[in-house]
Short mmCIF file of C-alpha atoms in Angstrom, two decimals:
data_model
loop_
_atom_site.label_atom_id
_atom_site.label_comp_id
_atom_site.label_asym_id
_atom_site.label_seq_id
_atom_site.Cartn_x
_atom_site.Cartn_y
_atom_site.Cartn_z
CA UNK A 31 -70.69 5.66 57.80
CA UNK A 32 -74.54 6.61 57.92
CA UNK A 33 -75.14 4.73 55.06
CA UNK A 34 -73.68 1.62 55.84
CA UNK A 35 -74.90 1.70 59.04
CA UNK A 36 -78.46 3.24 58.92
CA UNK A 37 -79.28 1.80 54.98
CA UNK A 38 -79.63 -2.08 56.34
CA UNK A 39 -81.91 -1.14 58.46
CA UNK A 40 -84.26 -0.46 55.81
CA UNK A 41 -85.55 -3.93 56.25
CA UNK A 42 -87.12 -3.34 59.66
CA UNK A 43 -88.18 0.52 58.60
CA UNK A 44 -88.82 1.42 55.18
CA UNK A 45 -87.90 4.72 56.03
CA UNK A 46 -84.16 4.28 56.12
CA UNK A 47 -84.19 3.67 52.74
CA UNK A 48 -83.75 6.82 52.41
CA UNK A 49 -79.97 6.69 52.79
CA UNK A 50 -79.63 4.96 49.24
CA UNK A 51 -80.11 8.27 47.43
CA UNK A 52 -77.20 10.38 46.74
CA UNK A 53 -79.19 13.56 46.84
CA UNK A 54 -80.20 12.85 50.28
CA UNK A 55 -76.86 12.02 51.43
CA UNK A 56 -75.58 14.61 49.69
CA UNK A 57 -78.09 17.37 51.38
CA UNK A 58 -77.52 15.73 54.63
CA UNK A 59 -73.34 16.20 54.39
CA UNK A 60 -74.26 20.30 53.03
CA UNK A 61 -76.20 20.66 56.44
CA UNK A 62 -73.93 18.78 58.59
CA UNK A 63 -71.04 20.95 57.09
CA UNK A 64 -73.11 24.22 57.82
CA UNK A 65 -73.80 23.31 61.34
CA UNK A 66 -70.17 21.80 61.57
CA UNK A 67 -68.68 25.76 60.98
CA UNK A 68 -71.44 27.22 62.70
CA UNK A 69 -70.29 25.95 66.04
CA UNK A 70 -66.57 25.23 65.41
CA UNK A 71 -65.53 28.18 63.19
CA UNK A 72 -65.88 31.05 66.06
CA UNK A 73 -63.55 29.26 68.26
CA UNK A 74 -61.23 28.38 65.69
CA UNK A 75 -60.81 32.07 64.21
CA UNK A 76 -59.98 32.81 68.31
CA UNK A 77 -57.54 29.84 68.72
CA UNK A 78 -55.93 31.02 65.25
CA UNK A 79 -56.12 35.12 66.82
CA UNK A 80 -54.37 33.50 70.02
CA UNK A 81 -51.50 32.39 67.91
CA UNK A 82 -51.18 35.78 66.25
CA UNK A 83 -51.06 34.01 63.16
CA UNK A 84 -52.74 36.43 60.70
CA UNK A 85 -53.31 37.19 56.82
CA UNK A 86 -50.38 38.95 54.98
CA UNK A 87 -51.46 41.27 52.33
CA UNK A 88 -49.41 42.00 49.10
CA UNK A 89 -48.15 45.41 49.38
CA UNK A 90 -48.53 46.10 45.55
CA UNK A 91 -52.26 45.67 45.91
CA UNK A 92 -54.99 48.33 46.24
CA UNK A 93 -55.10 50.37 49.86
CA UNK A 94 -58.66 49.07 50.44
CA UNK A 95 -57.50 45.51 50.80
CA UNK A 96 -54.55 46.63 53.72
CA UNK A 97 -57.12 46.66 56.20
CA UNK A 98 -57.23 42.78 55.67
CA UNK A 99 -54.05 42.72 57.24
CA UNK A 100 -54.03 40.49 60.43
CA UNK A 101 -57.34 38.59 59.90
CA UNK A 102 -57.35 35.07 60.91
CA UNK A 103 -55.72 32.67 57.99
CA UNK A 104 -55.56 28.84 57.48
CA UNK A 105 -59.15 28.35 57.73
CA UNK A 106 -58.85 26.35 54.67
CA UNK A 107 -57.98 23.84 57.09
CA UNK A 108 -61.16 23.89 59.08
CA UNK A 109 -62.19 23.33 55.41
CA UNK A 110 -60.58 20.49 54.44
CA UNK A 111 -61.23 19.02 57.89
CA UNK A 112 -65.32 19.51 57.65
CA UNK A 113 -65.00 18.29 53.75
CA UNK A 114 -63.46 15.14 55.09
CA UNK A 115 -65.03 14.42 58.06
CA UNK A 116 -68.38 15.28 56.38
CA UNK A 117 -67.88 12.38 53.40
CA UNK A 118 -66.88 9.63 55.23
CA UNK A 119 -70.49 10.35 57.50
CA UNK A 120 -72.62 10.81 54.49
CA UNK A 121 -70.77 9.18 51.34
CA UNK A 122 -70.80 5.38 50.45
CA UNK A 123 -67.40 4.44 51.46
CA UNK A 124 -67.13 1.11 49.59
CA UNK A 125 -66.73 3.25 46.18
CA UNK A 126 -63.42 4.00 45.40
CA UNK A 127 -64.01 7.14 43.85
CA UNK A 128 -64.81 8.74 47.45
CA UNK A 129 -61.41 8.16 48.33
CA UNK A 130 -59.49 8.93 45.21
CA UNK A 131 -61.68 12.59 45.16
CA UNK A 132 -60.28 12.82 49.11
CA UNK A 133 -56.67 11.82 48.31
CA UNK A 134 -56.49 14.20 46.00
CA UNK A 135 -58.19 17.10 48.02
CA UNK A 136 -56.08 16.58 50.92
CA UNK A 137 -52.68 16.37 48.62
CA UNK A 138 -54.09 20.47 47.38
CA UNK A 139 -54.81 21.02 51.23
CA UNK A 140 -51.16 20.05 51.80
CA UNK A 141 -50.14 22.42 49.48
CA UNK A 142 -52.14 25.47 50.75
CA UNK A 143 -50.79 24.53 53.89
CA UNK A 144 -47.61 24.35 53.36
CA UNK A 145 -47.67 28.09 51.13
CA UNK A 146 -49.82 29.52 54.30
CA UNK A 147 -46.87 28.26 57.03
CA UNK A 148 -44.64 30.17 54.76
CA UNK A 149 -46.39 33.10 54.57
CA UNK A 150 -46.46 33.26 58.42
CA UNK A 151 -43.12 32.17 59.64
CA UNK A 152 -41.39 34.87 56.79
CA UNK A 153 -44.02 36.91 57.19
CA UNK A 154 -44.09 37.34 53.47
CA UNK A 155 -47.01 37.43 50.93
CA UNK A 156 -45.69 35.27 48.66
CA UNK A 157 -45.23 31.53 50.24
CA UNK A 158 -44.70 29.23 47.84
CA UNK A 159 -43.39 29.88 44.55
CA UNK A 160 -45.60 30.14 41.76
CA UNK A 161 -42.96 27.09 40.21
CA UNK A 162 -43.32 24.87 43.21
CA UNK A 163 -46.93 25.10 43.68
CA UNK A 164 -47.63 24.43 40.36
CA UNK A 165 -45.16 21.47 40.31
CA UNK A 166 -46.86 20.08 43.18
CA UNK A 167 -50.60 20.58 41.85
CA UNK A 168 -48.92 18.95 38.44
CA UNK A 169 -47.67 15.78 40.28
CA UNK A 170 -51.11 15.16 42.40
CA UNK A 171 -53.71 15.82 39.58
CA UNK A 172 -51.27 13.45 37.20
CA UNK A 173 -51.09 10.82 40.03
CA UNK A 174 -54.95 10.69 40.39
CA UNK A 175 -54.98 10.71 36.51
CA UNK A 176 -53.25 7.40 36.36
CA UNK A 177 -55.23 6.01 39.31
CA UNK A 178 -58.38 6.56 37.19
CA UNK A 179 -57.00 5.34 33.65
CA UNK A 180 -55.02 2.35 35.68
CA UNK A 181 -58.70 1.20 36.67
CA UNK A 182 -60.01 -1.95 34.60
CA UNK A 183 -63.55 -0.56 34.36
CA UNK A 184 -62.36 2.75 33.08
CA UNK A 185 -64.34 4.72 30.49
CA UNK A 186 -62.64 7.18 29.04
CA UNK A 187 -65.63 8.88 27.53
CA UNK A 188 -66.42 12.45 28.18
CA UNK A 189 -69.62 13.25 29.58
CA UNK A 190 -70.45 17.28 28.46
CA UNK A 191 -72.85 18.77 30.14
CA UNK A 192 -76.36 19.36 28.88
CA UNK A 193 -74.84 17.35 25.20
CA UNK A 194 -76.22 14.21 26.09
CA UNK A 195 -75.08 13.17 23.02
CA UNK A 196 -71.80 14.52 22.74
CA UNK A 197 -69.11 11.80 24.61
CA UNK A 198 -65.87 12.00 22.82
CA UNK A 199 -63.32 9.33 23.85
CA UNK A 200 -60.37 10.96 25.23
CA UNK A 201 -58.23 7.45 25.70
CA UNK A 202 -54.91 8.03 27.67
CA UNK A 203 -54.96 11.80 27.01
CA UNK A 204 -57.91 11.48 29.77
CA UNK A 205 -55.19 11.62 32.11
CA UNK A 206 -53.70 15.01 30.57
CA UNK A 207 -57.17 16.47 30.66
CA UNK A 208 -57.66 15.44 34.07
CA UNK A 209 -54.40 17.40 35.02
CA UNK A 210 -55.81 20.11 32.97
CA UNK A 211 -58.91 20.34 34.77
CA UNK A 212 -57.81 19.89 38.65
CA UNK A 213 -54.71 22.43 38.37
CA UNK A 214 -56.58 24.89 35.79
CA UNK A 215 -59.76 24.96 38.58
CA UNK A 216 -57.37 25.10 41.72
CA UNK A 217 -55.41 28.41 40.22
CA UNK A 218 -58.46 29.65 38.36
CA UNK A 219 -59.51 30.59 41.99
CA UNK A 220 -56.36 31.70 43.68
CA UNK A 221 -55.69 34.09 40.99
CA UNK A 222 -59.19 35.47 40.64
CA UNK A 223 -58.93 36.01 44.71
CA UNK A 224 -54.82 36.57 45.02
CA UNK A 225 -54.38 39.86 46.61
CA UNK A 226 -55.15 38.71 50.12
CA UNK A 227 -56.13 35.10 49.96
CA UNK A 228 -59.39 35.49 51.39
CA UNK A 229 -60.90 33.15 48.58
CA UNK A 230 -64.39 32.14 50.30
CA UNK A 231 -66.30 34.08 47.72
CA UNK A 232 -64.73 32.27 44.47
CA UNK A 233 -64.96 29.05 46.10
CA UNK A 234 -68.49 29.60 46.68
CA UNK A 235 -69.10 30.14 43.16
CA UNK A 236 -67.30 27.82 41.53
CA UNK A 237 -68.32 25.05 44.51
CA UNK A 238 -72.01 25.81 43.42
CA UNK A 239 -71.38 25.90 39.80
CA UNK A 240 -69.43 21.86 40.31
CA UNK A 241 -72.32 20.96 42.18
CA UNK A 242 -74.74 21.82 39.21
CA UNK A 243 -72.73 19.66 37.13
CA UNK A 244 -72.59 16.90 39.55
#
């Protein structure tokens, strides 16, 4: 919304031009999301303590991670909630791709969700099966797939990174790839994190490794 409202403006001060970069915009959203958690996550974690809803641990894991037993859970949807809320402020909302990349974030959300709300009310480790999740994560990356190769203007050229050269054309297996890709990345982080669920540190890592690439 900052861009379409503050970028016009760059007529009367040349200093809102500014907003036309996406490197701008997209170190204004990282700060705005910092400052976002800052002052909403403490009294989230308390409202989530209040409701005694709490992380449940596999028992088949090590001893060290029982102790994680209890902490506050769902805070991936302060997460998805600070993602959102900080791309429609900072991203230009007139390309389509913005929404697409939030359709499809809050469709995984759902699904975390949903496999957290299981956890709690059976107060069981396991949530969602392993089948249904992946079933689920199948059917959204596949629908954004199509979205993308539906698209007149789409190219299905691969861009590799640091090949500038290198741009195979992928054609309708684009949209396999694609499904590939999301579901392969989604898993690759709840498995490297799946004892407790606490995944902040993998997404960290592989959040600053997509940014690179971006």
């Amino acid at each position: 919304m900052l861009y379409h409202f503050l970028y016009p403006l760059n007529t009367l001060f040349a200093g809102f031009n500014v907003f036309r970069y996406i490197t701008f915009r997209t170190i204004g959203a990282a700060v705005t999301a910092f400052l976002f958690f800052v002052l909403v996550a403490p009294a989230f974690i308390r409202f989530i303590r209040n409701l005694h809803i709490g992380q449940v641990v596999r028992n088949d894991g090590p001893e060290t991670h029982f102790k994680k037993e209890g902490i506050p859970t769902m805070g991936g949807m302060l997460l998805i909630f600070t993602i959102i809320n900080t791309t429609l402020l900072w991203a230009n909302l007139t390309n389509r791709y913005v929404w697409v990349i939030l359709g499809v974030t809050l469709w995984f959300g759902l699904i975390g969700a949903i496999d957290d709300f299981r956890k709690i009310t059976i107060n069981n480790s396991k949530g969602l099966s392993a089948r249904g999740k992946l079933l689920l994560q199948v059917v959204g990356a596949l629908l954004l797939g199509v979205i993308l190769y539906s698209h007149p203007n789409f190219d299905g050229h691969l861009s590799v990174p640091f090949f500038k050269a290198l741009k195979p054309d992928l054609g309708w297996f684009y949209v396999i790839f694609a499904v590939f890709v999301i579901v392969g990345s989604s898993n690759a982080v709840n498995l490297t994190d799946g004892l407790d669920g606490l995944a902040a540190g993998p997404i960290i890592i592989t959040g600053s490794v997509y940014l690179v690439f971006s």
